[in-house]
Amino acid sequence: YITWGLWVSLYIYFVGLSAGAYLISTLPYVFGFRRLERIVPLAILCAILALVTGLVFIWMDLGHPFRFWKVITNFNYTSILAWEVILYSFYLCLLLLSFWLLKRCELASQAKYSRGIKNVLAKFLSFSFSCPRTQEQYQACHLFSLNLVKYLGFIGIPLVLFVRGGTGALFAVVASRPHWFSGLLPVMFLVSGLLSATAMLLFIHHFFSTEKERQENLPTVLILRNLLLLFLTIETFLFASETMVGVYSKIPERLELYHRVMFGPFPYIFWGGQLVLGLVIPVFLCSYK
């Protein structure tokens, strides 16, 4: 009997995409990885959309979705879920503020020169911010925005680690599920989020660009490809470590679980889906020069 079904699975996936995309967006400004600077707005936008999508899915899974506000009014300090709600709220505000700081001059320019609905929307989203006119003032304003995004990154990185790690902890504390009951699970959740987000950004950044943009973006694409290989390697190592320890322990519940996964009624999900489509083919494509 599957107590947590489709909506929870999609929630886990999209929240992982959001966390991974935001962590990648912090590489240029927080860690000085400037060659990835051009994907920062895209990464933050993807993080916002993925987070909202994931929260909508988990909201649909609630028995009484319109009572979600009771988590705040009747806060339970011992509940991981209750703390997750608070962390998600702060995380969404941080994402929106970071994206606005990066795009406020562009929005102010659209509000000044566009017409119709686009003008009204740009004015609303720019919050009446006026972009400097001279090139020197514009550069100073942009540098100030980047510094603010950098400081927000210092706050956001531990926040995202708690958000994604806390989501993994929701599964890891379920002792009745031997495959989840592991201290590695929160770490695997974090790495899988980075892995999925890197693949998503690589796909969007390359395949939705013109031929000229693809040539200009090639250094960024190569860095994302190398990051994808790195996260695939780490994910494979964590999965292999957990599996080998479980098999070596010879605990009947774990052995039965691995047998069901690999040779049960749906073995193609493991061999064809997880290993071939999820590991072998991506490694081959990323390694092909």
Coordinates of C-alpha atoms in Angstrom, one line a residue:
Y1 CA 0.0 0.0 0.0
I2 CA 1.5 3.3 -1.1
T3 CA 0.6 6.0 1.5
W4 CA 2.7 8.7 -0.2
G5 CA 1.9 8.7 -3.9
L6 CA 2.1 10.9 -7.0
W7 CA 1.7 14.3 -5.5
V8 CA 4.4 13.7 -2.8
S9 CA 6.7 12.3 -5.5
L10 CA 6.3 15.4 -7.7
Y11 CA 6.7 17.6 -4.6
I12 CA 10.0 16.0 -3.8
Y13 CA 11.2 16.3 -7.4
F14 CA 10.3 19.9 -7.9
V15 CA 11.6 21.1 -4.5
G16 CA 14.9 19.3 -5.4
L17 CA 15.0 21.2 -8.7
S18 CA 14.5 24.5 -6.9
A19 CA 17.1 23.9 -4.2
G20 CA 19.7 22.7 -6.8
A21 CA 19.0 25.6 -9.2
Y22 CA 19.5 28.1 -6.4
L23 CA 22.7 26.5 -5.1
I24 CA 24.1 26.7 -8.7
S25 CA 23.1 30.4 -8.9
T26 CA 25.2 31.1 -5.9
L27 CA 28.4 29.8 -7.5
P28 CA 29.3 33.1 -9.4
Y29 CA 28.8 35.6 -6.6
V30 CA 29.3 33.7 -3.4
F31 CA 32.2 31.4 -4.6
G32 CA 33.6 33.6 -7.4
F33 CA 32.8 31.2 -10.2
R34 CA 32.2 34.1 -12.7
R35 CA 32.0 31.9 -15.8
L36 CA 28.5 30.9 -14.7
E37 CA 27.4 34.4 -14.2
R38 CA 25.1 34.5 -17.3
I39 CA 22.9 31.7 -16.0
V40 CA 22.2 33.2 -12.6
P41 CA 18.9 34.9 -13.5
L42 CA 17.7 31.8 -15.3
A43 CA 18.7 29.6 -12.4
I44 CA 16.8 31.8 -9.9
L45 CA 13.7 32.0 -12.1
C46 CA 13.7 28.2 -12.4
A47 CA 14.2 27.9 -8.7
I48 CA 11.1 30.1 -8.1
L49 CA 8.9 28.2 -10.6
A50 CA 10.0 24.8 -9.4
L51 CA 9.4 25.7 -5.7
V52 CA 5.9 27.1 -6.4
T53 CA 5.1 24.0 -8.5
G54 CA 6.3 21.6 -5.8
L55 CA 4.3 23.4 -3.1
V56 CA 1.2 23.3 -5.2
F57 CA 1.5 19.5 -5.5
I58 CA 2.0 19.0 -1.8
W59 CA -0.9 21.4 -1.1
M60 CA -3.1 19.1 -3.4
D61 CA -2.1 16.1 -1.3
L62 CA -3.4 17.6 1.9
G63 CA -6.7 16.2 3.2
H64 CA -8.0 19.8 3.8
P65 CA -5.8 22.0 1.7
F66 CA -7.5 25.2 2.6
R67 CA -6.5 24.8 6.2
F68 CA -2.8 25.1 5.5
W69 CA -2.7 28.4 7.5
K70 CA -3.3 26.4 10.7
V71 CA 0.4 25.2 10.5
I72 CA 1.3 28.8 11.4
T73 CA -1.5 29.6 13.9
N74 CA -1.1 26.2 15.7
F75 CA 2.6 25.8 15.3
N76 CA 4.1 22.5 16.5
Y77 CA 7.7 23.0 17.5
T78 CA 8.4 19.2 17.4
S79 CA 7.2 18.8 13.8
I80 CA 9.7 18.7 10.9
L81 CA 6.8 19.6 8.6
A82 CA 5.9 22.7 10.5
W83 CA 9.5 23.9 10.4
E84 CA 9.6 23.1 6.7
V85 CA 6.6 25.5 6.1
I86 CA 8.5 28.3 7.8
L87 CA 11.7 27.6 5.9
Y88 CA 9.8 27.4 2.6
S89 CA 8.2 30.8 3.3
F90 CA 11.6 32.5 4.0
Y91 CA 13.2 30.7 1.0
L92 CA 10.5 31.9 -1.4
C93 CA 10.9 35.5 -0.2
L94 CA 14.7 35.2 -0.7
L95 CA 14.3 33.9 -4.2
L96 CA 11.9 36.6 -5.2
L97 CA 14.1 39.4 -3.8
S98 CA 17.2 38.0 -5.5
F99 CA 15.5 37.8 -8.8
W100 CA 14.0 41.3 -8.5
L101 CA 17.5 42.8 -7.6
L102 CA 18.9 41.2 -10.8
K103 CA 16.1 42.4 -13.0
R104 CA 15.0 45.7 -11.5
C105 CA 16.9 47.9 -14.1
E106 CA 15.4 45.8 -16.9
L107 CA 11.9 46.1 -15.5
A108 CA 12.4 49.9 -15.0
S109 CA 13.5 50.2 -18.6
Q110 CA 10.4 48.2 -19.8
A111 CA 8.1 50.5 -17.6
K112 CA 9.6 53.6 -19.3
Y113 CA 9.6 52.5 -22.9
S114 CA 6.9 49.9 -23.3
R115 CA 3.1 50.4 -23.8
G116 CA -0.1 48.7 -22.8
I117 CA -0.3 45.7 -20.5
K118 CA 3.4 45.2 -20.6
N119 CA 3.9 48.8 -19.3
V120 CA 1.5 48.3 -16.5
L121 CA 3.0 45.0 -15.5
A122 CA 6.6 46.3 -15.6
K123 CA 5.6 49.3 -13.5
F124 CA 4.0 47.1 -10.9
L125 CA 6.9 44.6 -10.8
S126 CA 9.6 47.4 -10.7
F127 CA 7.9 49.0 -7.6
S128 CA 8.5 52.4 -9.2
F129 CA 12.3 51.8 -9.2
S130 CA 14.0 54.3 -11.5
C131 CA 17.1 53.0 -13.3
P132 CA 20.1 55.4 -13.5
R133 CA 20.5 57.1 -16.8
T134 CA 24.3 57.5 -17.2
Q135 CA 26.5 54.4 -17.8
E136 CA 28.6 55.0 -14.7
Q137 CA 25.5 55.3 -12.5
Y138 CA 24.0 52.2 -14.1
Q139 CA 27.2 50.2 -13.5
A140 CA 27.3 51.4 -9.8
C141 CA 23.6 50.4 -9.4
H142 CA 24.2 47.0 -11.0
L143 CA 27.3 46.3 -8.8
F144 CA 25.2 47.3 -5.7
S145 CA 22.5 44.8 -6.8
L146 CA 25.1 42.0 -7.3
N147 CA 26.6 42.7 -3.8
L148 CA 23.1 42.4 -2.3
V149 CA 22.5 39.1 -4.2
K150 CA 25.8 37.9 -2.9
Y151 CA 24.9 38.6 0.8
L152 CA 21.5 37.0 0.2
G153 CA 23.4 34.0 -1.1
F154 CA 25.3 33.7 2.3
I155 CA 21.9 33.5 3.9
G156 CA 20.3 31.3 1.3
I157 CA 22.9 28.5 1.1
P158 CA 22.3 27.3 4.7
L159 CA 18.6 27.9 4.3
V160 CA 18.4 25.7 1.2
L161 CA 20.5 23.0 3.0
F162 CA 18.0 23.0 5.8
V163 CA 15.0 23.0 3.3
R164 CA 16.3 20.1 1.2
G165 CA 17.9 18.2 4.0
G166 CA 14.8 18.6 6.1
T167 CA 12.7 17.2 3.2
G168 CA 15.1 14.2 3.1
A169 CA 14.8 13.9 6.9
L170 CA 11.0 13.5 6.6
F171 CA 11.7 10.2 4.8
A172 CA 14.8 9.2 6.8
V173 CA 13.0 9.2 10.1
V174 CA 10.4 6.6 8.9
A175 CA 11.8 3.6 10.7
S176 CA 9.2 1.3 9.2
R177 CA 10.7 1.8 5.7
P178 CA 14.2 0.2 5.8
H179 CA 15.2 1.7 2.4
W180 CA 14.6 5.3 3.7
F181 CA 15.8 4.8 7.3
S182 CA 19.3 6.0 6.7
G183 CA 21.5 9.0 7.6
L184 CA 22.6 9.2 4.0
L185 CA 19.1 10.0 2.7
P186 CA 19.1 13.8 3.4
V187 CA 22.5 14.0 1.7
M188 CA 21.3 12.0 -1.3
F189 CA 18.3 14.3 -1.5
L190 CA 20.6 17.3 -1.7
V191 CA 22.9 15.7 -4.3
S192 CA 20.0 14.5 -6.5
G193 CA 18.6 18.1 -6.4
L194 CA 21.9 19.5 -7.7
L195 CA 22.0 16.8 -10.3
S196 CA 18.5 17.4 -11.6
A197 CA 18.9 21.1 -11.6
T198 CA 22.2 21.1 -13.5
A199 CA 20.6 18.9 -16.1
M200 CA 17.6 21.2 -16.4
L201 CA 19.7 24.3 -16.7
L202 CA 22.0 22.7 -19.2
F203 CA 19.0 21.7 -21.4
I204 CA 17.2 25.1 -21.2
H205 CA 20.4 27.2 -21.6
H206 CA 21.5 25.2 -24.7
F207 CA 18.4 24.0 -26.6
F208 CA 16.4 27.3 -26.2
S209 CA 19.2 29.4 -27.6
T210 CA 19.9 30.5 -31.2
E211 CA 22.9 29.2 -33.1
K212 CA 24.8 32.4 -32.3
E213 CA 23.9 32.3 -28.6
R214 CA 25.0 28.6 -28.5
Q215 CA 28.5 29.6 -29.6
E216 CA 28.7 32.4 -27.1
N217 CA 27.3 30.1 -24.3
L218 CA 29.6 27.2 -25.1
P219 CA 32.0 27.8 -22.1
T220 CA 29.0 27.9 -19.7
V221 CA 27.6 24.7 -21.3
L222 CA 30.9 22.9 -20.8
I223 CA 31.1 23.9 -17.2
L224 CA 27.5 22.7 -16.6
R225 CA 28.4 19.4 -18.3
N226 CA 31.4 18.9 -16.0
L227 CA 29.2 19.7 -13.0
L228 CA 26.7 17.2 -14.2
L229 CA 29.3 14.5 -14.5
L230 CA 30.6 15.4 -11.0
F231 CA 27.1 15.1 -9.4
L232 CA 26.4 11.9 -11.3
T233 CA 29.6 10.4 -9.8
I234 CA 28.7 11.5 -6.3
E235 CA 25.1 10.2 -6.6
T236 CA 26.3 6.9 -7.9
F237 CA 28.9 6.6 -5.0
L238 CA 26.2 7.3 -2.4
F239 CA 23.7 4.9 -3.9
A240 CA 26.4 2.1 -4.2
S241 CA 27.5 2.7 -0.6
E242 CA 24.0 2.5 0.8
T243 CA 23.2 -0.6 -1.3
M244 CA 26.4 -2.5 -0.5
V245 CA 26.1 -1.8 3.3
G246 CA 22.5 -3.0 3.2
V247 CA 23.4 -6.2 1.3
Y248 CA 26.4 -6.9 3.5
S249 CA 24.4 -6.5 6.7
K250 CA 22.2 -9.4 5.5
I251 CA 19.2 -8.0 7.4
P252 CA 16.2 -9.9 6.0
E253 CA 14.0 -6.8 5.5
R254 CA 16.7 -5.0 3.5
L255 CA 17.6 -8.1 1.4
E256 CA 13.9 -8.6 0.6
L257 CA 13.7 -4.9 -0.4
Y258 CA 16.6 -5.0 -2.8
H259 CA 15.3 -8.2 -4.3
R260 CA 11.9 -6.6 -4.9
V261 CA 13.6 -3.5 -6.5
M262 CA 15.9 -5.4 -8.8
F263 CA 13.9 -8.6 -9.6
G264 CA 10.4 -7.9 -8.4
P265 CA 7.3 -7.1 -10.5
F266 CA 8.8 -3.9 -12.0
P267 CA 12.6 -4.6 -12.5
Y268 CA 12.7 -2.4 -15.7
I269 CA 12.2 0.7 -13.5
F270 CA 15.6 0.0 -11.8
W271 CA 17.6 -1.5 -14.6
G272 CA 16.2 0.5 -17.5
G273 CA 15.1 3.7 -15.7
Q274 CA 17.5 4.4 -12.9
L275 CA 20.7 2.7 -14.3
V276 CA 20.4 3.0 -18.1
L277 CA 18.4 6.2 -18.6
G278 CA 19.5 7.8 -15.4
L279 CA 23.2 6.9 -15.3
V280 CA 24.7 5.2 -18.3
I281 CA 23.3 7.3 -21.1
P282 CA 23.9 10.7 -19.3
V283 CA 27.5 9.7 -18.5
F284 CA 28.0 8.7 -22.1
L285 CA 26.5 11.9 -23.5
C286 CA 28.5 14.2 -21.1
S287 CA 31.7 12.3 -21.8
Y288 CA 31.3 12.6 -25.6
K289 CA 33.4 15.6 -26.6

